[in-house]
Coordinates of C-alpha atoms and ligand atoms in Angstrom, one line a residue:
X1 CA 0.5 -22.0 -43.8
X2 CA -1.8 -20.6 -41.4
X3 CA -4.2 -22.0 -38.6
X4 CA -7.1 -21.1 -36.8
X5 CA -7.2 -22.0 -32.7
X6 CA -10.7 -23.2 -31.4
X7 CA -10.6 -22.1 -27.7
X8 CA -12.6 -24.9 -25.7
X9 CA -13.9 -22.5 -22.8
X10 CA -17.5 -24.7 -22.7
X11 CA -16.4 -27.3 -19.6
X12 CA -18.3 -27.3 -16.1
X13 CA -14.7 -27.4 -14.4
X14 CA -16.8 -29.2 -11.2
X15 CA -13.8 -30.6 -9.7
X16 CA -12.8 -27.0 -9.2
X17 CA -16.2 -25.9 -7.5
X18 CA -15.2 -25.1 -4.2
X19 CA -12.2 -23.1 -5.0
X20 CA -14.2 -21.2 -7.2
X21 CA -17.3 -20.4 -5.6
X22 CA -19.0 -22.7 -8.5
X23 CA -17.6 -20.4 -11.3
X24 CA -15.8 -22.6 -13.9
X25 CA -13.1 -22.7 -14.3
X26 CA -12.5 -20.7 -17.9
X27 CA -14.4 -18.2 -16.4
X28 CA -12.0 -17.4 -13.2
X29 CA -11.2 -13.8 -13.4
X30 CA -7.4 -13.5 -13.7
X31 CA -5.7 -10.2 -14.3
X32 CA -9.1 -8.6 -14.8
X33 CA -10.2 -10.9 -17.7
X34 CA -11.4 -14.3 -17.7
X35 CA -8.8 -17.4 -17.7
X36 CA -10.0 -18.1 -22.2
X37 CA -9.0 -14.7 -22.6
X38 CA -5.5 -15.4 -21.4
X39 CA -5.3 -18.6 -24.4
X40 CA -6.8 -16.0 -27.1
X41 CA -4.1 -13.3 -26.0
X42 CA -1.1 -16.3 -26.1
X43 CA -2.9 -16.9 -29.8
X44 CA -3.1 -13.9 -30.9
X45 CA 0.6 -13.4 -29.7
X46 CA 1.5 -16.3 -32.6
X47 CA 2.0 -14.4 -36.2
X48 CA 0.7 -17.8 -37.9
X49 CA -3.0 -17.9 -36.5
X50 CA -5.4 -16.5 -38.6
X51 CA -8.5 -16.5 -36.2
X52 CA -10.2 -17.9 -33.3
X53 CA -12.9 -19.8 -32.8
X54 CA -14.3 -19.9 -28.9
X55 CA -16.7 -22.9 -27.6
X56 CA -19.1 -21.9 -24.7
X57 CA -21.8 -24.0 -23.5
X58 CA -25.0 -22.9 -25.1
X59 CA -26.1 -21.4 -21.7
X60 CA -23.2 -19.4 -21.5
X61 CA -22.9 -18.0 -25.3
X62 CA -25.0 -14.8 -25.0
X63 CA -23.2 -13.7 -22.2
X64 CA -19.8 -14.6 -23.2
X65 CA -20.2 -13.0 -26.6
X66 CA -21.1 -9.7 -25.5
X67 CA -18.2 -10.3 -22.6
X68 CA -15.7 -10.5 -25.7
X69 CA -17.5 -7.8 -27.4
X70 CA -16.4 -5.9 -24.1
X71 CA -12.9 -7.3 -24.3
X72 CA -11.8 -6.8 -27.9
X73 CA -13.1 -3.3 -28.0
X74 CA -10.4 -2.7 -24.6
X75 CA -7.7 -4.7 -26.8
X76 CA -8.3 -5.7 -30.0
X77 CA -6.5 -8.7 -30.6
X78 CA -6.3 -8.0 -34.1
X79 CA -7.8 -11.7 -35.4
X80 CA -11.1 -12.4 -36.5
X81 CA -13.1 -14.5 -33.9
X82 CA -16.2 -16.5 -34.3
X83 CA -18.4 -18.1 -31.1
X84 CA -20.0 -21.6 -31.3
X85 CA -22.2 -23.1 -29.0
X86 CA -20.6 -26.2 -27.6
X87 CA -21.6 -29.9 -26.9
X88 CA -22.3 -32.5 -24.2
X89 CA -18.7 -34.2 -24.4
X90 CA -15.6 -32.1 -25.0
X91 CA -15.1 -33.4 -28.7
X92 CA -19.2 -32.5 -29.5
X93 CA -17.3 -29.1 -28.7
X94 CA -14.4 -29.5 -31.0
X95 CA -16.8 -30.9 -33.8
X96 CA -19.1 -27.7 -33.3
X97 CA -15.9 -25.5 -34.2
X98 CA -14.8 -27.7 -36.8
X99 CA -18.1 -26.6 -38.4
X100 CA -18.0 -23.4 -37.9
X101 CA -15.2 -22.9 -39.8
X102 CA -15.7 -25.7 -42.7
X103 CA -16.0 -25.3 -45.5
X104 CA -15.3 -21.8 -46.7
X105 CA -13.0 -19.8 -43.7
X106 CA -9.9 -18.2 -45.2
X107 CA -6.9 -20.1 -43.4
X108 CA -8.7 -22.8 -41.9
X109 CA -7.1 -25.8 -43.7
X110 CA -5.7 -26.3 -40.1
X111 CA -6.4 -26.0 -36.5
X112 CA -5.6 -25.9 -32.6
X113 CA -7.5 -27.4 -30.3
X114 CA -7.1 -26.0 -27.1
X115 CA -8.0 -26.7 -23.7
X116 CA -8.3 -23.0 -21.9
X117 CA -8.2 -24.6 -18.6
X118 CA -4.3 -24.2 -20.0
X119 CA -3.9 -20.6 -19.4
X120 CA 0.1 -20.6 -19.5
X121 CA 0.9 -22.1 -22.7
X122 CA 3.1 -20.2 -24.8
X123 CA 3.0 -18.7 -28.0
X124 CA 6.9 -20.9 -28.5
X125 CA 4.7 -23.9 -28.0
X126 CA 1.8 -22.5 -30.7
X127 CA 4.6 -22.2 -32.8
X128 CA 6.2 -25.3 -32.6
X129 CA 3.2 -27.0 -33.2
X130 CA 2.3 -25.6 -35.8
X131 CA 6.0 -26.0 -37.2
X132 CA 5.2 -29.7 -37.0
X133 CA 2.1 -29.0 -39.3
X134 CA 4.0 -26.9 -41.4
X135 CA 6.5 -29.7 -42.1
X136 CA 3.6 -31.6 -43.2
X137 CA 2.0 -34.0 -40.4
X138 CA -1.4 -34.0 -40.3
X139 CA -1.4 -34.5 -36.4
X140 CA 1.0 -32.5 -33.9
X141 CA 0.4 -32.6 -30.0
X142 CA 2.8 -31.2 -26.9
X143 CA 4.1 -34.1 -25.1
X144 CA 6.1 -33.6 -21.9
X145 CA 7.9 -37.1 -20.3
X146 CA 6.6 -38.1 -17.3
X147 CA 8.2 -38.4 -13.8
X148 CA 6.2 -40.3 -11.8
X149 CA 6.2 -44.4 -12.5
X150 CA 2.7 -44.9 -14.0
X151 CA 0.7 -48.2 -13.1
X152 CA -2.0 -50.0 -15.3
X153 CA -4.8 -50.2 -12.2
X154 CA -7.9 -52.7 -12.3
X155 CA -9.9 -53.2 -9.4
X156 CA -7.6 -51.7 -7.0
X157 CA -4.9 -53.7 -8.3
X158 CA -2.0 -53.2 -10.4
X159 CA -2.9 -54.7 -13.9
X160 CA 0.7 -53.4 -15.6
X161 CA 3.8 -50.9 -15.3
X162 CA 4.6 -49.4 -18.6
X163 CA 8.0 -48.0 -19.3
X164 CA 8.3 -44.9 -18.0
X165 CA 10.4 -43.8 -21.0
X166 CA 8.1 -44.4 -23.7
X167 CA 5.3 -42.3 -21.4
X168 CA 4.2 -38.7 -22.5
X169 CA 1.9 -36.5 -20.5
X170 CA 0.1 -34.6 -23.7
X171 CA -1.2 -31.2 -23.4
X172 CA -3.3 -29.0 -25.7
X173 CA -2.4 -27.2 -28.3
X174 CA -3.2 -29.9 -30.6
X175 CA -2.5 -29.4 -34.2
X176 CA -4.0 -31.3 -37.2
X177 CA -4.9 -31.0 -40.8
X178 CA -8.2 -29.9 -40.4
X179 CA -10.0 -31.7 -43.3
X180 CA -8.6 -34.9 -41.2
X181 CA -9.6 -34.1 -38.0
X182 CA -12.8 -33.3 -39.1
X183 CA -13.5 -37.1 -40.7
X184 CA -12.1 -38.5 -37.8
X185 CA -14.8 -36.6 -35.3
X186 CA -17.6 -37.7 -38.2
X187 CA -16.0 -41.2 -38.2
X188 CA -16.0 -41.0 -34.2
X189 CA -20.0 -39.9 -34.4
X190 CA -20.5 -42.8 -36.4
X191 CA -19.1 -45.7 -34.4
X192 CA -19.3 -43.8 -31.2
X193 CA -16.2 -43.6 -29.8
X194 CA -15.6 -41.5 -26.8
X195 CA -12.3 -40.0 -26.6
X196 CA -10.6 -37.2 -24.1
X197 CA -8.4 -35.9 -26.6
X198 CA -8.3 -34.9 -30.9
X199 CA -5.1 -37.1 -31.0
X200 CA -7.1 -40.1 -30.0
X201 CA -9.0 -39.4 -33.1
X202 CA -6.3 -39.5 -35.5
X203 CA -5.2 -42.5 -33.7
X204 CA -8.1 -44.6 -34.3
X205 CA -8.4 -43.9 -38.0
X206 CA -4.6 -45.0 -38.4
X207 CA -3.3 -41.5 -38.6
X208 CA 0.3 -40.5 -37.7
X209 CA 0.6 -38.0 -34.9
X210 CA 3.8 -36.4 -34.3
X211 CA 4.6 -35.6 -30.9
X212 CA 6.8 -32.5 -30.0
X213 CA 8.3 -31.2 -26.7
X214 CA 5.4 -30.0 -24.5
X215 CA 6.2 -26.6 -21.7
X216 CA 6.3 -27.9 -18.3
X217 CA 4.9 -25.0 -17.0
X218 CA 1.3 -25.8 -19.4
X219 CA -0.5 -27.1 -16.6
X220 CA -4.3 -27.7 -17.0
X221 CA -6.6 -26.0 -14.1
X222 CA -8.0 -29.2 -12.6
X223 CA -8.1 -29.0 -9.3
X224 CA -9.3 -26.6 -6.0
X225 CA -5.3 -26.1 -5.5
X226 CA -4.1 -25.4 -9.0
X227 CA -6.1 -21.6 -7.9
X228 CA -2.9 -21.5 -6.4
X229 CA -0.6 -21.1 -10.0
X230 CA -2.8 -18.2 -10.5
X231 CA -1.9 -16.6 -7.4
X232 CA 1.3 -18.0 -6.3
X233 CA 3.1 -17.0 -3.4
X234 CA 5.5 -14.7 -4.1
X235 CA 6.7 -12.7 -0.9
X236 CA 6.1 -9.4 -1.2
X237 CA 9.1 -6.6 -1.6
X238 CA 9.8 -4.9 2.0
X239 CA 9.8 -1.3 1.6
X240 CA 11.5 0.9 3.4
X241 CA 10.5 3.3 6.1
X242 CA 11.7 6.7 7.6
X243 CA 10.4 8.0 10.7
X244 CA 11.2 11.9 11.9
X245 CA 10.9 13.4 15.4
X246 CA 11.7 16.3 16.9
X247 CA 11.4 18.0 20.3
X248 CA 12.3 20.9 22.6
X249 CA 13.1 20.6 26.5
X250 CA 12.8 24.3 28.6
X251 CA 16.0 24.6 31.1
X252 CA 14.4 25.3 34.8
X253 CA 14.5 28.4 36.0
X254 CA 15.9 28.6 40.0
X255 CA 12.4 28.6 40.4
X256 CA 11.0 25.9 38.7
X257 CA 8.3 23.7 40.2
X258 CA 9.7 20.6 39.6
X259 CA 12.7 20.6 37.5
X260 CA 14.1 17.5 36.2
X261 CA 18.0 16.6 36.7
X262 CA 19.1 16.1 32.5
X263 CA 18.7 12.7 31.1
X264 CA 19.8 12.0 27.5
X265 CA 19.1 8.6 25.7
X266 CA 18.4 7.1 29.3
X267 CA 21.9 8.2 30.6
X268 CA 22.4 10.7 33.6
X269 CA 24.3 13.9 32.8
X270 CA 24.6 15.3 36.3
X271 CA 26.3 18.2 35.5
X272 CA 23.9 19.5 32.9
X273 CA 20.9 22.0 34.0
X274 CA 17.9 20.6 35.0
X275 CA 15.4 20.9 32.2
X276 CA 11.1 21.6 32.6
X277 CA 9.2 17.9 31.4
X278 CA 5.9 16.1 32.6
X279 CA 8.0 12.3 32.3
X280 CA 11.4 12.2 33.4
X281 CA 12.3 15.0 30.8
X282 CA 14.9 13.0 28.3
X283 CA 14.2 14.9 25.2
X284 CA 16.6 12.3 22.8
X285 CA 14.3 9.3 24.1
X286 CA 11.3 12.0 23.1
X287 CA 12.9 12.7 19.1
X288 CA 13.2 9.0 19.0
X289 CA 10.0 7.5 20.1
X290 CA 8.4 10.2 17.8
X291 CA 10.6 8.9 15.1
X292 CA 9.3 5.4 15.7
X293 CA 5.9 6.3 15.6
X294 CA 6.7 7.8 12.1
X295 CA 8.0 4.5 10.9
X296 CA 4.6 3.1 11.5
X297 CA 2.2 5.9 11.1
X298 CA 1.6 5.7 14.6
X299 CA 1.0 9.6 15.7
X300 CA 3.2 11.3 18.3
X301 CA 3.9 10.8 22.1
X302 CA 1.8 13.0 23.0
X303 CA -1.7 11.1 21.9
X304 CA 0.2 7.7 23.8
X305 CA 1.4 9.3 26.9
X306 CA -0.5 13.0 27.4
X307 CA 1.4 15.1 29.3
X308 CA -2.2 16.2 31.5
X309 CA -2.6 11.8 32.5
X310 CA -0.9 12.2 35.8
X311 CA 0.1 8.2 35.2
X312 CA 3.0 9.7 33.2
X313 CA 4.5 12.2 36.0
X314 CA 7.8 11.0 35.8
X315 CA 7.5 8.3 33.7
X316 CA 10.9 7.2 32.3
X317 CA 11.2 7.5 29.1
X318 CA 12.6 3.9 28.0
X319 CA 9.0 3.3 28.6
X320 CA 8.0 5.3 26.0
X321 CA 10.6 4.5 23.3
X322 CA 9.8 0.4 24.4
X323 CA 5.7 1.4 23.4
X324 CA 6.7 3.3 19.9
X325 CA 8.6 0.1 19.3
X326 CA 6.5 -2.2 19.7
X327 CA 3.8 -0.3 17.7
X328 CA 6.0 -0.7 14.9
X329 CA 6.6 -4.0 15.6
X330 CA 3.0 -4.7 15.3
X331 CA 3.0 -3.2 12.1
X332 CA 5.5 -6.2 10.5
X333 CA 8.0 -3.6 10.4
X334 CA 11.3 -4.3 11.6
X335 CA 13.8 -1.0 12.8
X336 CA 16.8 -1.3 10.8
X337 CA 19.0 2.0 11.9
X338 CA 18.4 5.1 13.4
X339 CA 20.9 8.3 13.8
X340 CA 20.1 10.7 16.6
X341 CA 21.3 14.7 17.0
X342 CA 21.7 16.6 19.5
X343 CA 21.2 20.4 19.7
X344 CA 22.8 22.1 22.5
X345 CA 25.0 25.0 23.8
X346 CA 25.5 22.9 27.0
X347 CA 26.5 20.3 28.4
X348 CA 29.2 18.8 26.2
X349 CA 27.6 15.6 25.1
X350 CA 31.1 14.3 23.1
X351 CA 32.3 12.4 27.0
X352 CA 28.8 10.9 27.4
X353 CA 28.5 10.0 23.1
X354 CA 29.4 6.7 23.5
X355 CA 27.1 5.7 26.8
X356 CA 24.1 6.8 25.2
X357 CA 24.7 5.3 22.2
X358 CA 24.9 2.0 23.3
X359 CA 21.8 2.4 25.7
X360 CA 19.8 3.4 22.5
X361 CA 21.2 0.3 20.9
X362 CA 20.0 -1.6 23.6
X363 CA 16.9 0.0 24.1
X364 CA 16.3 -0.5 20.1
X365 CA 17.8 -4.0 20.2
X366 CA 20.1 -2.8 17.4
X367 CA 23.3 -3.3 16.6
X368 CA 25.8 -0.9 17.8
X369 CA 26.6 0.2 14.0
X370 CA 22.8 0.9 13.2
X371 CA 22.9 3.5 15.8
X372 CA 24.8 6.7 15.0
X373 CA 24.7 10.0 17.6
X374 CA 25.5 13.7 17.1
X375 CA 25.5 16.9 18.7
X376 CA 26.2 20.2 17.8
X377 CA 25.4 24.1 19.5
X378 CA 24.2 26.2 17.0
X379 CA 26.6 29.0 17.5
X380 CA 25.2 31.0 20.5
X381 CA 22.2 32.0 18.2
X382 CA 18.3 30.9 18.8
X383 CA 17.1 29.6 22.2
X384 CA 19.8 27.3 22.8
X385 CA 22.4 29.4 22.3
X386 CA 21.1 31.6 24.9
X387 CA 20.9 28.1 27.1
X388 CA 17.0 28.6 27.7
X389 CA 16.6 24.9 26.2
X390 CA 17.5 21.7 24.4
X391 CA 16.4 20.2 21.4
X392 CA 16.6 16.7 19.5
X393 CA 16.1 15.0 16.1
X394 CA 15.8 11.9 15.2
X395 CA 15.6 9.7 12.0
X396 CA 15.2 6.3 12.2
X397 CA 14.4 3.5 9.6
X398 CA 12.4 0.4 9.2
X399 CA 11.8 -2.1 6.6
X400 CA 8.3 -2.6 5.9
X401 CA 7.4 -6.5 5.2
X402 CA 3.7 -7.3 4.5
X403 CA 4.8 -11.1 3.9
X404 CA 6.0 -11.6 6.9
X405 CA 4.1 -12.0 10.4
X406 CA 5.7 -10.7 14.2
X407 CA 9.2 -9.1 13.5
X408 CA 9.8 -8.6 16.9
X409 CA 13.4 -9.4 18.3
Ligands
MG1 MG1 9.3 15.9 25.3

């Protein structure tokens, strides 16, 4: 057997108005396509539907048309499709499709109703309706048990509590025989019964419906907050970051104007030569904060502290590093490790290794372990082998986390 679905897309949805900017709510645009679309791809996804039948309110049927038009010629969903004006009540709707596929549509001796307000149903649960159909009922509906304790109100006032056991929350699709269904809705026209779902129908006119499991997860978009399903909060994946930075410290001359006594990762090395620098001259802190600033895109030292604003004569350097931080603090990002080199032919850094490491640490508010130091000479060649200078790199690494707010200590 084979089936057609008629995709009921012809509601006002006014309940979810203000979410929605008064768009209804078959219409919200959800990965790029309107929410119907997303019940005609789960349809099209089931081997046993034959074609689909959507219902838009008559003021919405030119538009919609050449909207599908648009979307089947992007991906074709490889069923035929028809388009039917819909009615003032939601089963005028379903009677519209009935007749727009009785008498004579190849496959039609059953159908789906379904709501598309029910974006997340699955093709499993098109199938096992329309297993239920197969095996001969002439109604099938989802059904899911209900966990809240469901009272019988009148007036304000509890009128009944039904068992809780025999209680199903029903959910579209709704499968049925569709000769049957389609007396039922004439029947329903005739004695004027208003119903909110098919099954109701089939009910009335002493029909059997069989009721299968239902998916938990087919909720019907019903209020301003169920926008939220289609957007839910997942936290974003951190990404990593790696900063560089680099830089180069002149040894004073005997002459120098105003040489600097050496400083490296904020500790004194006393016995080093004094080196050339606008701030207090501590190249490591220099490679690092530049390093930082990479982490967060943030330029270099240079743009933050220029060496011609008199403010920074002498500035120490900590200062510097505790700005680049907090830049990248600002930025969500949270510094995770850094590892710091050297590049000297004097002094010998290995007795003072440990001391700056852990003031870097500190400075970084990182654990001792995230902070690695090295130095090496490079052989007597280049500029600091002939001791004119010093130089520094840095690497340093943060985790980038758009989901969450200040990462700050
Ligand atoms: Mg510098």
């Amino acid at each position: 057997m084979r089936a057609w679905a008629i995709l009921l897309a012809a509601g006002t949805g006014s309940r979810m108005g203000e979410a929605t900017n008064g768009v209804a709510k078959q219409f919200i645009m959800w990965k790029n396509a309107p929410l119907y679309w997303h019940s005609a791809l789960t349809y099209s996804r089931a081997a046993r539907i034959a074609g689909l039948v959507f219902v838009f309110a008559p003021e919405n049927l030119e538009a919609e048309t050449a909207r599908l038009r648009t979307l089947y010629a992007a991906h074709d969903l490889g069923l035929p499709w028809k388009v039917v004006a819909g009615g003032a009540l939601r089963q005028d709707s379903v009677r519209n499709g009935l007749a727009a596929l009785a008498p004579h549509t190849a496959d039609a001796a059953y159908v789906l109703i379904h709501d598309t307000a029910r974006p997340f149903a699955t093709p499993t649960l098109v199938n096992r309706v329309l297993d239920g159909l197969g095996a001969g009922a002439c109604g099938v509906i989802p059904g899911i048990a209900v966990t809240d304790t469901i009272k019988v109100v009148h007036e304000g006032r509890v009128a009944a509590t039904p068992e809780r056991a025999g209680l199903r929350a029903v959910q579209t699709p709704q499968g049925f025989h569709a000769p049957t269904l389609a007396a039922a809705h004439e029947r329903a026209v005739a004695e004027g019964w208003v119903v909110t779902d098919d099954a109701a129908l089939l009910e009335r006119c002493g029909e059997p419906v069989l009721v299968v499991e239902g998916e938990p997860g087919n909720h019907k978009m019903t209020n301003p907050e169920d926008m939220d399903m289609l957007h839910p909060h997942t936290p974003e994946p951190c990404v990593p970051r790696v900063g560089f930075g680099y830089d180069v410290h002149r040894f004073a001359g005997k002459d120098a104007a105003s040489p600097r006594p050496m400083r490296l990762g904020g500790v004194s090395l006393p016995h080093g030569p004094m080196v050339l620098a606008h701030s207090d001259g501590d190249v490591l802190l220099h490679a690092l904060a530049d390093a930082l600033l990479g982490c967060c895109a943030g330029g270099d030292i240079g743009r933050i502290f220029p060496d011609t604003d008199p403010a920074c004569e002498g500035m120490h350097s900590a200062v510097i590093v505790e700005e680049a931080l907090s830049r990248l603090h600002a930025q969500n990002m949270r510094l995770v490790h850094t590892d710091l080199t050297v590049i000297t032919q004097t002094p010998k850094i290995a007795p003072h290794a440990e001391e700056i490491r852990r003031n870097v640490a500190r400075l970084l508010r990182l654990p001792l372990p995230s902070v690695n130091l090295k130095a090496t000479t490079e052989e007597g060649l280049g500029f600091t082998g002939a001791k004119e200078g010093i130089k520094a790199v840095a690497v340093t690494t943060a985790i980038h986390c758009n989901n969450t707010k200040a990462m700050a200590d």
